[in-house]
Tab-separated table of C-alpha atoms in Angstrom:
chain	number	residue	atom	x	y	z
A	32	UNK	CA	-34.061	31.474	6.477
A	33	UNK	CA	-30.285	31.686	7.353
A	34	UNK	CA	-29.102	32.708	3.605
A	35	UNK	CA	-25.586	33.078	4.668
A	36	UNK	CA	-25.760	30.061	6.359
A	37	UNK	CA	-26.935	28.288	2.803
A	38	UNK	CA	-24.131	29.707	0.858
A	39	UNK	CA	-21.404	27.980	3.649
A	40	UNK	CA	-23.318	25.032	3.181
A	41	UNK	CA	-23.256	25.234	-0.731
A	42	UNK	CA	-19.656	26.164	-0.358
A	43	UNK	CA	-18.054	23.623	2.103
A	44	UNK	CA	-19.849	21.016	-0.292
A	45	UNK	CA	-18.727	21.973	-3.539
A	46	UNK	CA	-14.912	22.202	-1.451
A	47	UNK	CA	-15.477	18.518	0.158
A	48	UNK	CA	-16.140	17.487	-3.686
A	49	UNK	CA	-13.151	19.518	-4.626
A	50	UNK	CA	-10.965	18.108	-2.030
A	51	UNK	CA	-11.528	14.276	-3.283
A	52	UNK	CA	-10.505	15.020	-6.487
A	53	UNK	CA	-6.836	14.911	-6.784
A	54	UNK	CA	-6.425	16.934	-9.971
A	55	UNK	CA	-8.867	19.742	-8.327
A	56	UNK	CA	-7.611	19.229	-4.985
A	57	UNK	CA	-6.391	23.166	-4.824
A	58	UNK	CA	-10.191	24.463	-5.340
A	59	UNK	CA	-10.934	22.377	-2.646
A	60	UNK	CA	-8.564	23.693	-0.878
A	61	UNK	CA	-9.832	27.247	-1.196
A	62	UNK	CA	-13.384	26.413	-0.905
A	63	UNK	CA	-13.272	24.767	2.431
A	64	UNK	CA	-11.939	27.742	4.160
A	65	UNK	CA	-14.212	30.068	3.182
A	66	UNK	CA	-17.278	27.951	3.615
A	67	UNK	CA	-15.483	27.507	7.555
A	68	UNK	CA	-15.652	31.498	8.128
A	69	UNK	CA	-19.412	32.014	6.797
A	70	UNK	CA	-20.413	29.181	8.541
A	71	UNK	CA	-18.577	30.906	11.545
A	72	UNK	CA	-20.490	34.395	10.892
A	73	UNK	CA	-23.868	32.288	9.948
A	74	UNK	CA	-23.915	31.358	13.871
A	75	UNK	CA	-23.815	34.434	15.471
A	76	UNK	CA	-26.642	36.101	13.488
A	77	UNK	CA	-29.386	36.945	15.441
A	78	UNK	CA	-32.714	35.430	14.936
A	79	UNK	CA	-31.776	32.784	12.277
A	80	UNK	CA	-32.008	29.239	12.116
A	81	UNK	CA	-28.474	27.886	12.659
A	82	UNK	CA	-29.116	24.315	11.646
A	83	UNK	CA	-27.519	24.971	7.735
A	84	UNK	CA	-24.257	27.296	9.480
A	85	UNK	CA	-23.295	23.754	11.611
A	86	UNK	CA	-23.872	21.798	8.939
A	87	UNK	CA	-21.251	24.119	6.508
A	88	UNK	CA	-19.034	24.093	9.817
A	89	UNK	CA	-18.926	20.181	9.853
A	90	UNK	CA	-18.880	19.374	6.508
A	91	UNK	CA	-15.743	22.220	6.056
A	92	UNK	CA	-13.630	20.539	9.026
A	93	UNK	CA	-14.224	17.200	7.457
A	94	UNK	CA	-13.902	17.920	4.405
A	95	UNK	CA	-10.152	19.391	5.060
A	96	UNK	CA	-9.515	16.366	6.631
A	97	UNK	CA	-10.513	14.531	3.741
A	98	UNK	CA	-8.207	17.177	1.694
A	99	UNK	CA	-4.945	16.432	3.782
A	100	UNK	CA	-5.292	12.441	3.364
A	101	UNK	CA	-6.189	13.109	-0.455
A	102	UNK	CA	-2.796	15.482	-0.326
A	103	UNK	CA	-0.709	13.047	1.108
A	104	UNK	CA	-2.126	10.095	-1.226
A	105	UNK	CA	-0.934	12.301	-4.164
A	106	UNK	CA	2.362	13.116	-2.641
A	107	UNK	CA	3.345	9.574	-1.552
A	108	UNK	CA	1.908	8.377	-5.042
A	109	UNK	CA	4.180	10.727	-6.797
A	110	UNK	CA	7.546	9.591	-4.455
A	111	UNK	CA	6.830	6.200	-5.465
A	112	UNK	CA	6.799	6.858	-8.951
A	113	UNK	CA	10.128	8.148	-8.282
A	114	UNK	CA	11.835	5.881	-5.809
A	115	UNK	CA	10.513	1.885	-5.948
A	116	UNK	CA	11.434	-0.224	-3.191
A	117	UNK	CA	13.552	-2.426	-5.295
A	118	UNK	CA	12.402	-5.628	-3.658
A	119	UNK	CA	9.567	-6.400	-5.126
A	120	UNK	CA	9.494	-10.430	-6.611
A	121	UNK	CA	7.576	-12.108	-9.178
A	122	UNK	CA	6.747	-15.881	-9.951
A	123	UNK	CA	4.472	-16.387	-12.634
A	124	UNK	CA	1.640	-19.130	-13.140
A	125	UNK	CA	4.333	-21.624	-14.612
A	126	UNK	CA	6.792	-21.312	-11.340
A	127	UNK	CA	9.010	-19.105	-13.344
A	128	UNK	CA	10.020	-16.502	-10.942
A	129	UNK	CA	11.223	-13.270	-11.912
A	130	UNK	CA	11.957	-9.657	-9.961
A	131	UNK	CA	11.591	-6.014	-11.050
A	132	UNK	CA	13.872	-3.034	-10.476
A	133	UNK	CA	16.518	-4.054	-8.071
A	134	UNK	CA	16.169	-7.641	-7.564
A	135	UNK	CA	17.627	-10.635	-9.278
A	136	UNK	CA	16.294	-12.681	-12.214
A	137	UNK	CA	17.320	-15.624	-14.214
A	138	UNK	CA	18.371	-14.184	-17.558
A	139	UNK	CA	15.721	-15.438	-19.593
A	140	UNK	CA	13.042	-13.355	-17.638
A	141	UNK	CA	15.335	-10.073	-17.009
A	142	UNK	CA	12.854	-8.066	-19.066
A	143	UNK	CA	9.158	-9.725	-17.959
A	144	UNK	CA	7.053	-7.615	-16.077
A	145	UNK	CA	7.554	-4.384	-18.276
A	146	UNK	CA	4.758	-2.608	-20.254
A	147	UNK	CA	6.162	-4.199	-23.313
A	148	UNK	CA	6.491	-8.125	-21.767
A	149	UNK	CA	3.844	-8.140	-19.104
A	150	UNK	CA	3.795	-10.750	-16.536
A	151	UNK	CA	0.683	-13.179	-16.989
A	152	UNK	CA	-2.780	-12.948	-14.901
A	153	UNK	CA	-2.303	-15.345	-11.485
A	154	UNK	CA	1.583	-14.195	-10.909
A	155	UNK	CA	2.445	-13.388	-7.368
A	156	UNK	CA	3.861	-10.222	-6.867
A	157	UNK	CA	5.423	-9.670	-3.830
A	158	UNK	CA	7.127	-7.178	-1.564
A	159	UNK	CA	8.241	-6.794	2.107
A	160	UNK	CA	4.456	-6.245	3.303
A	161	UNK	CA	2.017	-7.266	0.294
A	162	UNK	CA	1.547	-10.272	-1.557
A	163	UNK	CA	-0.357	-9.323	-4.999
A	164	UNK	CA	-2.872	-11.660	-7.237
A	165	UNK	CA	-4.190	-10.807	-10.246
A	166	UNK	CA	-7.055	-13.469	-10.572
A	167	UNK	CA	-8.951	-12.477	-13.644
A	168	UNK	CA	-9.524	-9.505	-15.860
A	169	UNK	CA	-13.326	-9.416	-17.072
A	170	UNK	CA	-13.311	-7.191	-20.374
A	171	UNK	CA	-16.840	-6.094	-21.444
A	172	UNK	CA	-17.780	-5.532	-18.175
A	173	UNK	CA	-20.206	-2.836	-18.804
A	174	UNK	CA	-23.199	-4.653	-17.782
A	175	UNK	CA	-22.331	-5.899	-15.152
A	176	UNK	CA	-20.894	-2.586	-13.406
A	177	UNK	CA	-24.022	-0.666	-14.453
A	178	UNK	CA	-26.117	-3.202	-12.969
A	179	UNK	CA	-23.747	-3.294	-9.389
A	180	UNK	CA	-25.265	0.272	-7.859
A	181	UNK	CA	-28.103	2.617	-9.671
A	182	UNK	CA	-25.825	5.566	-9.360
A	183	UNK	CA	-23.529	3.555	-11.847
A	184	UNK	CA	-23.622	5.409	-15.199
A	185	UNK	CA	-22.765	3.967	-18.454
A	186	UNK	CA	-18.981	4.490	-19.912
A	187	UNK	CA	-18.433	7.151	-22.531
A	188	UNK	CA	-18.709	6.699	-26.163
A	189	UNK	CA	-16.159	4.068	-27.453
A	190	UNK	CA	-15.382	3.219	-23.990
A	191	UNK	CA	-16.357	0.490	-21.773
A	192	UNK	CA	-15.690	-1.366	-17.921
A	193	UNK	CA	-13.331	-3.392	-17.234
A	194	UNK	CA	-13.478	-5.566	-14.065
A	195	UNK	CA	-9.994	-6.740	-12.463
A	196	UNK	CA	-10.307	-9.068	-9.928
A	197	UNK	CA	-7.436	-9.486	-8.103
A	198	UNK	CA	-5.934	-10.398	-3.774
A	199	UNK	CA	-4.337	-8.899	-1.370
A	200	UNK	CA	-2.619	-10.428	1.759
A	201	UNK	CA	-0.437	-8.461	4.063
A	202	UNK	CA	2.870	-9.595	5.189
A	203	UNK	CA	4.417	-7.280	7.080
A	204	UNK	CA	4.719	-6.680	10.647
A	205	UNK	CA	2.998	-3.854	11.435
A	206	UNK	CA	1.143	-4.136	14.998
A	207	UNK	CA	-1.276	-1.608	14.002
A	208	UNK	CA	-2.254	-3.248	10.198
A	209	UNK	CA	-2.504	-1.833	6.887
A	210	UNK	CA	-5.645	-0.886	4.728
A	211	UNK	CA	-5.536	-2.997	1.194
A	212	UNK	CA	-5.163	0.733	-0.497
A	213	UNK	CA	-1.781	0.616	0.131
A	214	UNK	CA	-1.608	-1.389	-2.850
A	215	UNK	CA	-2.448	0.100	-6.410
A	216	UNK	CA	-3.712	-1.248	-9.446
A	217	UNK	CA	-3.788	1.220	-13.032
A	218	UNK	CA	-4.863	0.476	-16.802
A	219	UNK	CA	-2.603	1.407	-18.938
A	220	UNK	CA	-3.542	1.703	-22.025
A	221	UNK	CA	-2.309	0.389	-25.400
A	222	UNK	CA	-1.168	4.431	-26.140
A	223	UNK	CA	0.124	4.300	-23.252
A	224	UNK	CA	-2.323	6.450	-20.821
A	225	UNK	CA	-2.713	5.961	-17.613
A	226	UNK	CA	-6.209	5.010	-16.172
A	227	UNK	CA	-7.151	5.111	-12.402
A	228	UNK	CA	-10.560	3.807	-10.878
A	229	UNK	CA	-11.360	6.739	-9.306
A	230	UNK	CA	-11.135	8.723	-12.578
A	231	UNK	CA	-14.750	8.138	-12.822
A	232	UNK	CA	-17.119	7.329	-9.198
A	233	UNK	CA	-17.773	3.888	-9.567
A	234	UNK	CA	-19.194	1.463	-7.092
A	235	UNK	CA	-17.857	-2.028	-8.612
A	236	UNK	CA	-19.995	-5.442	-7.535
A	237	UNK	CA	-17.891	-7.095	-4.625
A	238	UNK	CA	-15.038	-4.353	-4.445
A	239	UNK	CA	-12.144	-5.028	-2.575
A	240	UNK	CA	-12.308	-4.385	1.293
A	241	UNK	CA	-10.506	-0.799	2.645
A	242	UNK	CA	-10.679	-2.563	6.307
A	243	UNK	CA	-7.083	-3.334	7.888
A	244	UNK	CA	-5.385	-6.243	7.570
A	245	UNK	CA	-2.806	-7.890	9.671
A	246	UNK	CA	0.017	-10.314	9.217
A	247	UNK	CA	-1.646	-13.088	7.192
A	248	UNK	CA	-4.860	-11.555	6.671
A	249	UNK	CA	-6.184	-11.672	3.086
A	250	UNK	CA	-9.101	-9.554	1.226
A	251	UNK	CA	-10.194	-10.067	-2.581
A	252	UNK	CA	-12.375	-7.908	-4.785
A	253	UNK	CA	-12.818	-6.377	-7.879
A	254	UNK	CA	-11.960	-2.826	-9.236
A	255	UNK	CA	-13.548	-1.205	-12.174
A	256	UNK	CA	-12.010	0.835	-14.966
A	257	UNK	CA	-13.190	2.674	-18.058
A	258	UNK	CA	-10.886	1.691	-21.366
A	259	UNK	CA	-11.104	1.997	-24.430
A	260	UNK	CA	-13.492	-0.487	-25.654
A	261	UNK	CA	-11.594	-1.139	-29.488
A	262	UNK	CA	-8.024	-1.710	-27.506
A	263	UNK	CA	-9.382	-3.352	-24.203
A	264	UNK	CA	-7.326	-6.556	-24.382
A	265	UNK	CA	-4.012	-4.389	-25.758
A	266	UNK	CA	-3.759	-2.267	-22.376
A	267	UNK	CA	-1.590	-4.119	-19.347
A	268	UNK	CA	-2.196	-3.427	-15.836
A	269	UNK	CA	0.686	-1.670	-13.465
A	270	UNK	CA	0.378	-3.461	-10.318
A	271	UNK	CA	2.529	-1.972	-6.764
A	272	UNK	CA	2.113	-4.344	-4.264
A	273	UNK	CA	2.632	-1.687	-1.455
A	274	UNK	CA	3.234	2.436	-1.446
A	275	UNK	CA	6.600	2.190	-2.498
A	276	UNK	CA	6.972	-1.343	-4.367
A	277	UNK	CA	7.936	-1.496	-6.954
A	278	UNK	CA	5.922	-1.059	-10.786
A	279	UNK	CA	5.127	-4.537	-11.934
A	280	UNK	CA	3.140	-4.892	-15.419
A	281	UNK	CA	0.287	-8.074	-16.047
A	282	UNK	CA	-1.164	-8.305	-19.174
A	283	UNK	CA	-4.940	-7.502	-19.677
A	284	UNK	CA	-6.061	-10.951	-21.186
């Protein structure tokens, strides 16, 4: 047995986990490289199986690979928290269209779309390259998420899932595409905390596509959150239709 070779393999695994968790993303980080060099030094012993030292050496490349696109999802998160587009437009259900941050509004909707006057489910939000559709948001979704995949495990204490269904369709002009994660969707909740769907590994029944889409092409699917189960209904969604759109708010019920 290659023992060296197991610890790079036990190492480069606990680093790939490390590395797709943004908040741990600098164990990761530190994990991968070392579990590279044993895996390195696990090769070149003599008479050992070798099988576990490629396996560390793979799963250490990709899992810095992995690292850098988590990195720069963090970093491009963070600069559009800073710096919205300012062209993002809203018309809600009625035909009462509004904007957000930069664009203009008729006066008696200048303050929709905020955390405190959220734009109602089935507005179009819209920005140079997305098009954004909140269909429905399913509270008391617990069931149904648990049921979706058996690795699904049941929300926390007090807590339950959501399930926000909601389209994408890309606008832009991009020759190459653009994968429907360019466009975010967050619980807020009624304290005002943020929630992300990745916070917890969840594999939601008929979750929206990652797959490219070009200029007209449309995906929907749902995304699953854990809230609060006593304040469900208070929390609002913050919707960025696009990277750097701008962050629109539709109410949770």
């Amino acid at each position: 047995m290659n023992v060296l070779g197991l610890i790079a393999l036990i190492t480069a695994a606990l680093g790939f986990i490390f590395a797709c968790m943004p908040g741990a993303l600098i164990v990761g980080w530190i994990l991968l490289p070392i579990a590279f060099v044993l895996a390195l030094v696990s090769l070149f012993l003599k008479d050992k199986p070798k099988g576990m030292g490629i396996a560390a050496l793979i799963l250490s490349i990709v899992g810095t690979i992995v690292g850098v696109v988590v990195f720069f999802s963090v970093v491009g998160s963070a600069a559009s928290n800073a710096f919205g587009s300012g062209d993002t437009k809203v018309v809600a259900p009625s035909g009462e269209a509004g904007a957000t941050n930069g664009g203009a509004a008729a006066a008696p909707a200048a303050k929709t779309g905020t955390r405190e006057t959220p734009y109602p489910v089935g507005s179009v939000i819209e920005s140079k390259d997305w098009r954004v559709v909140v269909n429905s948001v399913t509270l008391a979704a617990t069931d149904a998420v648990v049921a979706a995949n058996q690795f699904n495990k049941p929300p926390a204490a007090g807590s339950e899932y959501i399930l926000v269904n909601y389209s994408v369709t890309y606008i832009g002009d991009d020759a190459n595409g653009q994968t429907p994660s360019f466009v975010s969707v967050e619980y807020v909740t009624a304290d005002g905390r943020t929630v992300n769907s990745y916070d917890k590994s969840i594999v939601e029944p008929d979750p929206i596509s990652s797959n490219a889409l070009f200029k007209g092409g449309s995906a929907t699917g749902n995304q699953a959150f854990e809230v609060p189960s006593a304040t469900a209904s208070q929390g609002v969604l913050a919707v960025r239709a696009g990277m750097f759109g701008d962050k629109v708010f539709v109410a949770a019920k």
